Amino acid sequence: MGFFDKIKKAVLGEKSEEEKELLSTEETEVEESAEETDSPEAVEMPATTEEEAKEEIIEEPQEEVVIAPEPNIEEAVVEEVVEEVVVETPVIEEPVIKEVKVETPVVEKKPEPVVTPKEETIEKYDKGLEKSRRTFGQFMNDLFSNFRVVDDEFFEELEEALISADVGFETALRISDELQEEVKLKNAKKQSDVQNTIIEKLVEIYESEGVEENNELNIQKDGPTIILFVGVNGVGKTTSIGKLAYRYKQQGKKVLLAAADTFRAGAIDQLAVWGKRAEVDVVKHSAGSDPAAVVFDAVEKTKKENYDILLVDTAGRLQNKVHLMKELEKMKRVIEREYPSAPHEVLLVVDATTGQNAMTQAKEFKDTTDVTGIVLSKLDGTAKGGMVLAIRNELHLPVKLVGLGEKITDLEDFEPNQFVYGLFKDLMAMYEN
């Protein structure tokens, strides 16, 4: 159970000794500047100049009119007024300006909390699986609300509860059968014992199905990586392509999109919009054109301009399986002419909110083409996260990507340990208590 532990947040940094010495030096310079301003010499100079000016103006009439006493009184009054104005003005204003300059850098250089990418991923899984987590908690509450004894009727109710939690019909039967054997071996009769056995079995089956599963995308080290996306309309296929393109763009890769779903003009326009948001190039033709021709142009552009990633959007018309299969095979042949090992992934996008309907779509697409992995979109908006158990147990397809929010950065690599933590952590708390 060690992978249920959360990573501690990073410690806030402290201000370096060099910054403290720099601030101390600035304060010393400010004090010296203030002392020079307040010295007697700086104040008396302008006063002397004004005094001489006044004496010259008053002395001129003294030569014409011989009256000495009155001008002497006025000179004394003028000198006092001038001295008061000159002395008081600089003393009030100077210290205020200097104080602001000293305090500003102290406020700006406060350290901020650092959140690591791992902590962000944990938080996204925790929030994205909140509804599914509540569903499993409710499933346990409903199952044991009228608990009396472990009999055949109890296990029938268990099967119904598991199916309602979207773990799949086959998975529900398997859990029920294995649980009956486990209860007999442990001689579990109390509600707490049976409840803990169910939790253990859910986690055990989930982990056992994914032992040899590869959840990583097959990214090529030499040459471009070409990925086909398939799925019915409205499952979030184009959105998932746009988000993945943005991620690779941020990693410094050169990304190209191909709008090969030419049967819907809206699909072409939507991919073009995502291309602008992710700041990547898009190859597109007019609506109704041959999808294979779009792929051909995209492959040629990839080769000539040295793109790292090519993401291809395709049509998803399950009502005509034969035509869809021929169309996908034609696109694959076009790709293989230039890159024999491509496409390197064929990802099926399914809407997690549709539950068992998504399972049906996955089975049909698996029969139609060689699907290498699942993109589970809109997982944050559903209580049907248990369907991952069904995909693993019944389809044996690895989940590669999960949509955990509406932001352009909310498409995450599927991490089994994070998923187990997000889905079962409330049940684990019950188990530990």
mmCIF file of C-alpha atoms in Angstrom, residues 1-7 186 195-207 416-433:
data_model
loop_
_atom_site.group_PDB
_atom_site.id
_atom_site.type_symbol
_atom_site.label_atom_id
_atom_site.label_comp_id
_atom_site.label_asym_id
_atom_site.label_seq_id
_atom_site.Cartn_x
_atom_site.Cartn_y
_atom_site.Cartn_z
ATOM 1 C CA MET A 1 0.000 0.000 0.000
ATOM 2 C CA GLY A 2 3.054 2.239 -0.136
ATOM 3 C CA PHE A 3 1.950 3.969 -3.341
ATOM 4 C CA PHE A 4 -0.994 5.600 -1.526
ATOM 5 C CA ASP A 5 1.357 8.030 0.275
ATOM 6 C CA LYS A 6 1.313 11.636 -0.951
ATOM 7 C CA ILE A 7 4.440 13.626 -1.706
ATOM 8 C CA LYS A 186 -11.460 -16.787 5.991
ATOM 9 C CA GLN A 195 -16.456 -5.605 3.715
ATOM 10 C CA ASN A 196 -12.658 -5.747 4.045
ATOM 11 C CA THR A 197 -12.525 -8.874 1.881
ATOM 12 C CA ILE A 198 -14.458 -7.083 -0.893
ATOM 13 C CA ILE A 199 -12.036 -4.129 -0.792
ATOM 14 C CA GLU A 200 -9.014 -6.441 -0.922
ATOM 15 C CA LYS A 201 -10.471 -8.321 -3.888
ATOM 16 C CA LEU A 202 -11.283 -5.144 -5.878
ATOM 17 C CA VAL A 203 -7.717 -3.842 -5.534
ATOM 18 C CA GLU A 204 -6.208 -7.273 -6.158
ATOM 19 C CA ILE A 205 -8.135 -7.853 -9.405
ATOM 20 C CA TYR A 206 -7.320 -4.362 -10.647
ATOM 21 C CA GLU A 207 -3.605 -4.837 -10.026
ATOM 22 C CA PRO A 416 -2.166 3.010 -12.403
ATOM 23 C CA ASN A 417 -0.987 3.775 -8.872
ATOM 24 C CA GLN A 418 -2.453 7.277 -8.955
ATOM 25 C CA PHE A 419 -5.707 5.870 -10.311
ATOM 26 C CA VAL A 420 -5.949 3.231 -7.567
ATOM 27 C CA TYR A 421 -5.316 5.897 -4.940
ATOM 28 C CA GLY A 422 -7.913 8.275 -6.383
ATOM 29 C CA LEU A 423 -10.569 5.572 -6.832
ATOM 30 C CA PHE A 424 -10.225 3.521 -3.658
ATOM 31 C CA LYS A 425 -8.747 5.870 -1.037
ATOM 32 C CA ASP A 426 -12.052 6.249 0.865
ATOM 33 C CA LEU A 427 -12.541 2.473 0.889
ATOM 34 C CA MET A 428 -8.950 2.082 2.057
ATOM 35 C CA ALA A 429 -9.687 4.428 4.967
ATOM 36 C CA MET A 430 -12.620 2.200 5.897
ATOM 37 C CA TYR A 431 -10.371 -0.851 5.640
ATOM 38 C CA GLU A 432 -7.634 0.615 7.849
ATOM 39 C CA ASN A 433 -10.155 1.714 10.507
#
